[in-house]
């Protein structure tokens, strides 16, 4: 997993939630910008989300998932998959439950889908 926060902040967060997986920082690099999930807040035209298929106007960062493979023989790194926006729903198991209840996701009143999400320590 890669995030734009500084390594120390990621480690504090991992510890707070008891997570054990490897988490690396893209801080100081263009990694998130290269994959079109981080935007220049000072430039209103820099909202080219999902490689230009959608404009993202809900802040300087958007959700995305990319998968890479490191070849064992020459250590070449291959970008094998990316998904954005609604393509991430398979990883948000809460939606599987909400989609079968009478009111469903009930997101119509929100500024943007998923604005209802809170981290477990924010409730």
mmCIF file of C-alpha atoms in Angstrom:
data_model
loop_
_atom_site.group_PDB
_atom_site.id
_atom_site.type_symbol
_atom_site.label_atom_id
_atom_site.label_comp_id
_atom_site.label_asym_id
_atom_site.label_seq_id
_atom_site.Cartn_x
_atom_site.Cartn_y
_atom_site.Cartn_z
ATOM 1 C CA UNK A 1 0.000 0.000 0.000
ATOM 2 C CA UNK A 2 1.269 3.470 -0.884
ATOM 3 C CA UNK A 3 0.014 6.817 0.441
ATOM 4 C CA UNK A 4 1.118 10.414 0.047
ATOM 5 C CA UNK A 5 1.624 11.062 3.783
ATOM 6 C CA UNK A 6 5.057 11.172 5.405
ATOM 7 C CA UNK A 7 6.350 7.795 6.680
ATOM 8 C CA UNK A 8 6.103 8.769 10.368
ATOM 9 C CA UNK A 9 2.432 9.685 9.973
ATOM 10 C CA UNK A 10 1.717 6.378 8.223
ATOM 11 C CA UNK A 11 3.433 4.432 11.002
ATOM 12 C CA UNK A 12 1.427 6.248 13.717
ATOM 13 C CA UNK A 13 -1.801 5.512 11.861
ATOM 14 C CA UNK A 14 -0.862 1.836 11.348
ATOM 15 C CA UNK A 15 -0.106 1.510 15.041
ATOM 16 C CA UNK A 16 -3.364 3.233 16.046
ATOM 17 C CA UNK A 17 -5.399 0.779 13.962
ATOM 18 C CA UNK A 18 -3.249 -2.266 14.680
ATOM 19 C CA UNK A 19 -2.416 -2.848 11.011
ATOM 20 C CA UNK A 20 0.511 -5.134 10.121
ATOM 21 C CA UNK A 21 0.818 -4.831 6.314
ATOM 22 C CA UNK A 22 3.663 -3.090 4.479
ATOM 23 C CA UNK A 23 2.805 0.568 3.832
ATOM 24 C CA UNK A 24 5.131 2.899 1.953
ATOM 25 C CA UNK A 25 5.123 6.643 1.483
ATOM 26 C CA UNK A 26 5.053 8.511 -1.819
ATOM 27 C CA UNK A 27 5.822 11.788 -0.015
ATOM 28 C CA UNK A 28 8.269 13.927 -1.942
ATOM 29 C CA UNK A 29 7.651 12.025 -5.182
ATOM 30 C CA UNK A 30 5.279 12.400 -8.132
ATOM 31 C CA UNK A 31 3.928 8.857 -7.765
ATOM 32 C CA UNK A 32 0.317 9.771 -6.843
ATOM 33 C CA UNK A 33 0.253 12.612 -9.372
ATOM 34 C CA UNK A 34 1.615 10.285 -12.072
ATOM 35 C CA UNK A 35 -1.296 7.911 -11.439
ATOM 36 C CA UNK A 36 -3.812 10.780 -11.495
ATOM 37 C CA UNK A 37 -5.044 10.560 -7.895
ATOM 38 C CA UNK A 38 -3.349 13.683 -6.480
ATOM 39 C CA UNK A 39 -3.923 17.162 -7.903
ATOM 40 C CA UNK A 40 -2.366 20.606 -7.530
ATOM 41 C CA UNK A 41 -4.737 22.443 -5.178
ATOM 42 C CA UNK A 42 -3.553 25.797 -6.541
ATOM 43 C CA UNK A 43 -4.487 24.909 -10.126
ATOM 44 C CA UNK A 44 -8.250 24.518 -10.692
ATOM 45 C CA UNK A 45 -7.597 22.931 -14.102
ATOM 46 C CA UNK A 46 -5.521 20.126 -12.526
ATOM 47 C CA UNK A 47 -8.368 17.697 -11.864
ATOM 48 C CA UNK A 48 -7.674 15.131 -14.588
ATOM 49 C CA UNK A 49 -8.844 12.027 -12.698
ATOM 50 C CA UNK A 50 -8.653 8.471 -14.007
ATOM 51 C CA UNK A 51 -6.306 9.451 -16.842
ATOM 52 C CA UNK A 52 -8.650 12.097 -18.216
ATOM 53 C CA UNK A 53 -11.946 10.233 -18.186
ATOM 54 C CA UNK A 54 -13.403 12.234 -15.262
ATOM 55 C CA UNK A 55 -12.847 15.613 -13.590
ATOM 56 C CA UNK A 56 -12.443 15.316 -9.829
ATOM 57 C CA UNK A 57 -13.581 18.408 -7.914
ATOM 58 C CA UNK A 58 -13.848 17.113 -4.319
ATOM 59 C CA UNK A 59 -10.371 17.997 -3.076
ATOM 60 C CA UNK A 60 -6.686 17.509 -3.814
ATOM 61 C CA UNK A 61 -6.748 13.689 -3.603
ATOM 62 C CA UNK A 62 -9.008 11.049 -5.110
ATOM 63 C CA UNK A 63 -9.324 7.306 -4.504
ATOM 64 C CA UNK A 64 -7.476 4.897 -6.742
ATOM 65 C CA UNK A 65 -5.940 1.452 -6.710
ATOM 66 C CA UNK A 66 -2.979 0.333 -8.799
ATOM 67 C CA UNK A 67 -1.293 -3.055 -8.775
ATOM 68 C CA UNK A 68 2.339 -3.724 -9.650
ATOM 69 C CA UNK A 69 4.424 -6.828 -10.224
ATOM 70 C CA UNK A 70 8.171 -7.033 -9.644
ATOM 71 C CA UNK A 71 9.782 -9.618 -11.911
ATOM 72 C CA UNK A 72 12.041 -11.938 -9.904
ATOM 73 C CA UNK A 73 14.656 -12.323 -12.631
ATOM 74 C CA UNK A 74 15.518 -8.726 -13.498
ATOM 75 C CA UNK A 75 13.474 -6.815 -10.890
ATOM 76 C CA UNK A 76 11.578 -4.924 -13.583
ATOM 77 C CA UNK A 77 8.378 -3.437 -12.138
ATOM 78 C CA UNK A 78 5.226 -3.789 -14.211
ATOM 79 C CA UNK A 79 2.030 -1.789 -13.737
ATOM 80 C CA UNK A 80 -0.606 -4.506 -14.142
ATOM 81 C CA UNK A 81 -3.897 -2.906 -13.083
ATOM 82 C CA UNK A 82 -5.561 0.345 -12.014
ATOM 83 C CA UNK A 83 -9.099 1.227 -11.021
ATOM 84 C CA UNK A 84 -10.748 4.413 -9.812
ATOM 85 C CA UNK A 85 -14.001 5.798 -8.397
ATOM 86 C CA UNK A 86 -16.797 3.210 -8.610
ATOM 87 C CA UNK A 87 -14.250 0.585 -9.685
ATOM 88 C CA UNK A 88 -13.132 0.464 -6.059
ATOM 89 C CA UNK A 89 -16.518 -0.701 -4.784
ATOM 90 C CA UNK A 90 -15.507 -4.372 -4.750
ATOM 91 C CA UNK A 91 -13.012 -3.458 -2.029
ATOM 92 C CA UNK A 92 -15.593 -1.559 0.058
ATOM 93 C CA UNK A 93 -17.593 -4.424 1.512
ATOM 94 C CA UNK A 94 -20.025 -2.071 3.233
ATOM 95 C CA UNK A 95 -21.545 -1.332 -0.179
ATOM 96 C CA UNK A 96 -22.364 -5.025 -0.646
ATOM 97 C CA UNK A 97 -24.640 -4.798 2.394
ATOM 98 C CA UNK A 98 -26.084 -1.379 1.592
ATOM 99 C CA UNK A 99 -26.999 -2.483 -1.929
ATOM 100 C CA UNK A 100 -29.474 -5.070 -0.591
ATOM 101 C CA UNK A 101 -31.338 -2.924 1.967
ATOM 102 C CA UNK A 102 -34.498 -0.942 1.069
ATOM 103 C CA UNK A 103 -32.890 2.532 0.972
ATOM 104 C CA UNK A 104 -29.644 1.255 -0.524
ATOM 105 C CA UNK A 105 -26.716 3.620 -0.338
ATOM 106 C CA UNK A 106 -28.963 6.641 0.168
ATOM 107 C CA UNK A 107 -26.209 8.977 -1.052
ATOM 108 C CA UNK A 108 -28.416 11.428 -2.963
ATOM 109 C CA UNK A 109 -28.284 14.118 -0.268
ATOM 110 C CA UNK A 110 -24.473 14.089 -0.034
ATOM 111 C CA UNK A 111 -22.090 16.416 -1.862
ATOM 112 C CA UNK A 112 -20.373 13.359 -3.334
ATOM 113 C CA UNK A 113 -20.672 9.580 -2.913
ATOM 114 C CA UNK A 114 -18.794 8.149 0.039
ATOM 115 C CA UNK A 115 -18.773 11.442 1.971
ATOM 116 C CA UNK A 116 -20.436 9.495 4.797
ATOM 117 C CA UNK A 117 -17.354 7.354 5.436
ATOM 118 C CA UNK A 118 -15.586 7.799 8.789
ATOM 119 C CA UNK A 119 -12.608 5.948 10.184
ATOM 120 C CA UNK A 120 -13.518 3.653 13.074
ATOM 121 C CA UNK A 121 -11.916 6.001 15.630
ATOM 122 C CA UNK A 122 -13.820 9.065 14.287
ATOM 123 C CA UNK A 123 -17.320 7.960 15.307
#
